[in-house]
GROMACS .gro file of C-alpha atoms in nm:
model
  211
    1MET     CA    1 -17.328   6.755   9.780
    2LYS     CA    2 -17.250   6.499  10.051
    3ILE     CA    3 -17.086   6.195   9.893
    4ALA     CA    4 -17.052   5.875  10.098
    5LEU     CA    5 -16.787   5.614  10.018
    6ILE     CA    6 -16.856   5.252  10.121
    7THR     CA    7 -16.599   4.978  10.061
    8GLU     CA    8 -16.678   4.606  10.073
    9ASN     CA    9 -16.461   4.361  10.270
   10SER     CA   10 -16.288   4.190   9.977
   11GLN     CA   11 -16.164   4.528   9.851
   12ALA     CA   12 -16.103   4.699  10.186
   13ALA     CA   13 -15.728   4.723  10.128
   14LYS     CA   14 -15.801   4.964   9.840
   15ASN     CA   15 -16.011   5.204  10.049
   16GLU     CA   16 -15.736   5.464  10.086
   17LEU     CA   17 -15.663   5.464   9.712
   18ILE     CA   18 -16.033   5.497   9.626
   19HIS     CA   19 -16.091   5.762   9.892
   20THR     CA   20 -15.795   5.969   9.772
   21ALA     CA   21 -15.911   5.952   9.409
   22LEU     CA   22 -16.264   6.055   9.508
   23LYS     CA   23 -16.151   6.345   9.728
   24THR     CA   24 -15.903   6.464   9.464
   25VAL     CA   25 -16.188   6.516   9.219
   26ALA     CA   26 -16.493   6.589   9.434
   27GLU     CA   27 -16.364   6.833   9.695
   28PRO     CA   28 -16.232   7.099   9.453
   29LEU     CA   29 -16.580   7.089   9.293
   30GLY     CA   30 -16.737   7.186   9.626
   31HIS     CA   31 -16.854   6.842   9.735
   32THR     CA   32 -16.779   6.680  10.073
   33VAL     CA   33 -16.667   6.316  10.096
   34PHE     CA   34 -16.754   6.098  10.396
   35ASN     CA   35 -16.559   5.772  10.419
   36TYR     CA   36 -16.770   5.502  10.588
   37GLY     CA   37 -16.503   5.235  10.538
   38MET     CA   38 -16.403   4.962  10.544
   39TYR     CA   39 -16.069   5.128  10.602
   40SER     CA   40 -15.851   4.816  10.589
   41ALA     CA   41 -15.880   4.440  10.558
   42GLU     CA   42 -15.815   4.420  10.933
   43ASP     CA   43 -16.116   4.629  11.038
   44LYS     CA   44 -16.315   4.476  11.321
   45ALA     CA   45 -16.641   4.560  11.139
   46SER     CA   46 -16.666   4.377  10.806
   47LEU     CA   47 -16.898   4.492  10.525
   48THR     CA   48 -17.034   4.245  10.269
   49TYR     CA   49 -17.181   4.370   9.942
   50VAL     CA   50 -17.528   4.310  10.088
   51MET     CA   51 -17.440   4.540  10.378
   52ASN     CA   52 -17.312   4.797  10.128
   53GLY     CA   53 -17.661   4.814   9.982
   54LEU     CA   54 -17.828   4.834  10.322
   55LEU     CA   55 -17.593   5.110  10.434
   56ALA     CA   56 -17.649   5.300  10.108
   57GLY     CA   57 -18.024   5.279  10.169
   58ILE     CA   58 -17.985   5.416  10.521
   59LEU     CA   59 -17.762   5.705  10.415
   60LEU     CA   60 -17.968   5.815  10.114
   61ASN     CA   61 -18.314   5.776  10.268
   62SER     CA   62 -18.211   5.964  10.583
   63LYS     CA   63 -18.040   6.231  10.370
   64ALA     CA   64 -17.718   6.179  10.562
   65ALA     CA   65 -17.571   6.153  10.211
   66ASP     CA   66 -17.681   6.281   9.872
   67PHE     CA   67 -17.480   6.030   9.670
   68VAL     CA   68 -17.313   5.696   9.743
   69VAL     CA   69 -16.999   5.556   9.581
   70THR     CA   70 -16.956   5.186   9.650
   71GLY     CA   71 -16.846   4.865   9.481
   72CYS     CA   72 -16.704   4.518   9.522
   73GLY     CA   73 -16.493   4.279   9.314
   74THR     CA   74 -16.707   4.308   9.000
   75GLY     CA   75 -16.938   4.588   9.112
   76MET     CA   76 -17.240   4.369   9.035
   77GLY     CA   77 -17.323   4.252   9.387
   78SER     CA   78 -17.314   4.597   9.542
   79MET     CA   79 -17.522   4.737   9.256
   80LEU     CA   80 -17.791   4.471   9.306
   81ALA     CA   81 -17.792   4.521   9.683
   82CYS     CA   82 -17.822   4.899   9.645
   83ASN     CA   83 -18.108   4.870   9.398
   84ALA     CA   84 -18.296   4.643   9.639
   85MET     CA   85 -18.334   4.944   9.871
   86PRO     CA   86 -18.617   5.200   9.848
   87GLY     CA   87 -18.516   5.531   9.694
   88VAL     CA   88 -18.178   5.407   9.571
   89PHE     CA   89 -18.096   5.418   9.199
   90CYS     CA   90 -17.752   5.266   9.148
   91GLY     CA   91 -17.560   5.226   8.824
   92LEU     CA   92 -17.264   5.004   8.740
   93VAL     CA   93 -16.974   5.228   8.638
   94VAL     CA   94 -16.662   5.073   8.485
   95ASP     CA   95 -16.520   5.360   8.280
   96PRO     CA   96 -16.566   5.736   8.230
   97THR     CA   97 -16.821   5.684   7.952
   98ASP     CA   98 -17.039   5.482   8.191
   99ALA     CA   99 -17.007   5.760   8.449
  100PHE     CA  100 -17.103   6.033   8.201
  101LEU     CA  101 -17.401   5.845   8.057
  102PHE     CA  102 -17.531   5.737   8.397
  103GLY     CA  103 -17.512   6.095   8.522
  104GLN     CA  104 -17.675   6.248   8.216
  105ILE     CA  105 -17.935   5.982   8.131
  106ASN     CA  106 -18.023   5.804   8.455
  107ASP     CA  107 -17.922   6.073   8.707
  108GLY     CA  108 -17.923   5.820   8.993
  109ASN     CA  109 -17.792   5.865   9.344
  110ALA     CA  110 -17.538   5.582   9.371
  111ILE     CA  111 -17.274   5.403   9.166
  112SER     CA  112 -17.107   5.068   9.211
  113MET     CA  113 -16.762   5.004   9.067
  114PRO     CA  114 -16.547   4.693   9.010
  115TYR     CA  115 -16.241   4.714   9.235
  116ALA     CA  116 -16.094   4.375   9.139
  117LYS     CA  117 -16.204   4.293   8.782
  118GLY     CA  118 -15.999   4.504   8.541
  119PHE     CA  119 -15.844   4.701   8.826
  120GLY     CA  120 -15.484   4.718   8.710
  121TRP     CA  121 -15.218   4.965   8.608
  122ALA     CA  122 -15.323   5.331   8.651
  123ALA     CA  123 -15.654   5.225   8.808
  124GLU     CA  124 -15.655   5.536   9.024
  125LEU     CA  125 -15.652   5.751   8.709
  126ASN     CA  126 -15.957   5.569   8.575
  127LEU     CA  127 -16.130   5.631   8.909
  128GLN     CA  128 -16.054   6.002   8.893
  129ASP     CA  129 -16.175   6.025   8.533
  130CYS     CA  130 -16.499   5.847   8.629
  131TYR     CA  131 -16.562   6.076   8.925
  132ARG     CA  132 -16.487   6.383   8.715
  133LYS     CA  133 -16.740   6.281   8.449
  134LEU     CA  134 -16.997   6.218   8.721
  135PHE     CA  135 -16.953   6.512   8.958
  136ASP     CA  136 -16.826   6.799   8.740
  137GLY     CA  137 -17.120   6.997   8.607
  138GLU     CA  138 -17.494   6.945   8.605
  139ARG     CA  139 -17.634   6.593   8.582
  140GLY     CA  140 -17.958   6.481   8.422
  141LEU     CA  141 -17.926   6.696   8.110
  142GLY     CA  142 -17.977   6.398   7.880
  143TYR     CA  143 -17.767   6.243   7.605
  144PRO     CA  144 -17.817   6.293   7.321
  145LYS     CA  145 -17.970   6.631   7.401
  146GLU     CA  146 -18.271   6.581   7.177
  147ARG     CA  147 -18.382   6.292   7.398
  148ALA     CA  148 -18.347   6.484   7.725
  149ALA     CA  149 -18.721   6.531   7.779
  150ILE     CA  150 -18.816   6.165   7.734
  151MET     CA  151 -18.524   6.058   7.953
  152ALA     CA  152 -18.639   6.288   8.233
  153LYS     CA  153 -18.994   6.155   8.196
  154ASN     CA  154 -18.874   5.794   8.220
  155ARG     CA  155 -18.669   5.874   8.532
  156GLY     CA  156 -18.985   6.007   8.693
  157ILE     CA  157 -19.182   5.698   8.594
  158LEU     CA  158 -18.913   5.469   8.735
  159SER     CA  159 -18.913   5.666   9.060
  160GLN     CA  160 -19.291   5.622   9.087
  161VAL     CA  161 -19.265   5.249   9.015
  162LYS     CA  162 -18.999   5.205   9.283
  163ALA     CA  163 -19.204   5.402   9.535
  164VAL     CA  164 -19.493   5.161   9.481
  165SER     CA  165 -19.283   4.843   9.473
  166CYS     CA  166 -19.075   4.918   9.786
  167ARG     CA  167 -19.161   4.968  10.150
  168SER     CA  168 -19.033   5.270  10.340
  169MET     CA  169 -18.673   5.257  10.463
  170LEU     CA  170 -18.789   5.253  10.825
  171ASP     CA  171 -19.010   4.951  10.752
  172VAL     CA  172 -18.714   4.781  10.584
  173LEU     CA  173 -18.497   4.844  10.891
  174LYS     CA  174 -18.764   4.707  11.123
  175GLY     CA  175 -18.816   4.398  10.910
  176ILE     CA  176 -18.456   4.305  10.839
  177ASP     CA  177 -18.243   4.062  11.040
  178PRO     CA  178 -18.125   4.271  11.340
  179ASP     CA  179 -17.781   4.108  11.337
  180LEU     CA  180 -17.733   4.199  10.970
  181LEU     CA  181 -17.838   4.556  11.040
  182LYS     CA  182 -17.612   4.588  11.344
  183ALA     CA  183 -17.319   4.457  11.140
  184ALA     CA  184 -17.389   4.706  10.861
  185ILE     CA  185 -17.368   5.005  11.099
  186ALA     CA  186 -17.082   4.868  11.311
  187GLY     CA  187 -16.810   5.067  11.136
  188GLU     CA  188 -16.582   5.259  11.371
  189LYS     CA  189 -16.683   5.598  11.227
  190PHE     CA  190 -17.050   5.529  11.147
  191ALA     CA  191 -17.197   5.715  11.444
  192GLU     CA  192 -16.950   6.003  11.407
  193LEU     CA  193 -17.037   6.054  11.039
  194PHE     CA  194 -17.402   5.952  11.027
  195PHE     CA  195 -17.588   6.109  11.318
  196PRO     CA  196 -17.472   6.472  11.267
  197ASN     CA  197 -17.582   6.451  10.900
  198CYS     CA  198 -17.900   6.243  10.933
  199GLN     CA  199 -18.219   6.438  10.856
  200ASP     CA  200 -18.468   6.165  10.942
  201GLU     CA  201 -18.516   6.144  11.317
  202ALA     CA  202 -18.721   5.822  11.298
  203ILE     CA  203 -18.438   5.639  11.124
  204ALA     CA  204 -18.180   5.791  11.357
  205ALA     CA  205 -18.380   5.691  11.666
  206TYR     CA  206 -18.424   5.335  11.544
  207LEU     CA  207 -18.053   5.294  11.473
  208ARG     CA  208 -17.955   5.449  11.808
  209GLY     CA  209 -18.174   5.187  11.975
  210LEU     CA  210 -17.965   4.912  11.818
  211GLN     CA  211 -17.629   5.038  11.942
   0.00000   0.00000   0.00000
């Protein structure tokens, strides 16, 4: 699985810590982590939580990534921005129980985490425990097990509702403020990471035209 990490500007100084925790857990499990930044508070390209959501939508809808790990100070803003995008199902994960239940019950494709609120002593261990509960083993099996079938049915219904209520990602890109979109893909490694992995040529072509 291709896992994309996106860090919002207020928490950019923690990118290396978050990236290390994610790689420590995900890579031995056979997943690949792509760090889209921000890499430091001094980065020229600055990502707001709204841009986090937009970038998550681009990566997931183009299949440049299979899963997105993002967040902000509380995790709320990035979660809302992600869920505003077509095809993105983002959960708020604070602790390993959240991670386990989101993976087993909701089986979404993105999580948002709080990187300021409650982010204290041994925070990197909590991150690792969350990622382990999320990425180790099969997701979507249901919890408790006897409710697995109804949970899977409800996931399908929600997916259908979102498909009806949202425009396509390409339509979103064409309709959004061009300056906001350009800022969201202005990261120093965006082109290097995105275009080789993108599987939607229409989205790739549109974004190339903006650069």
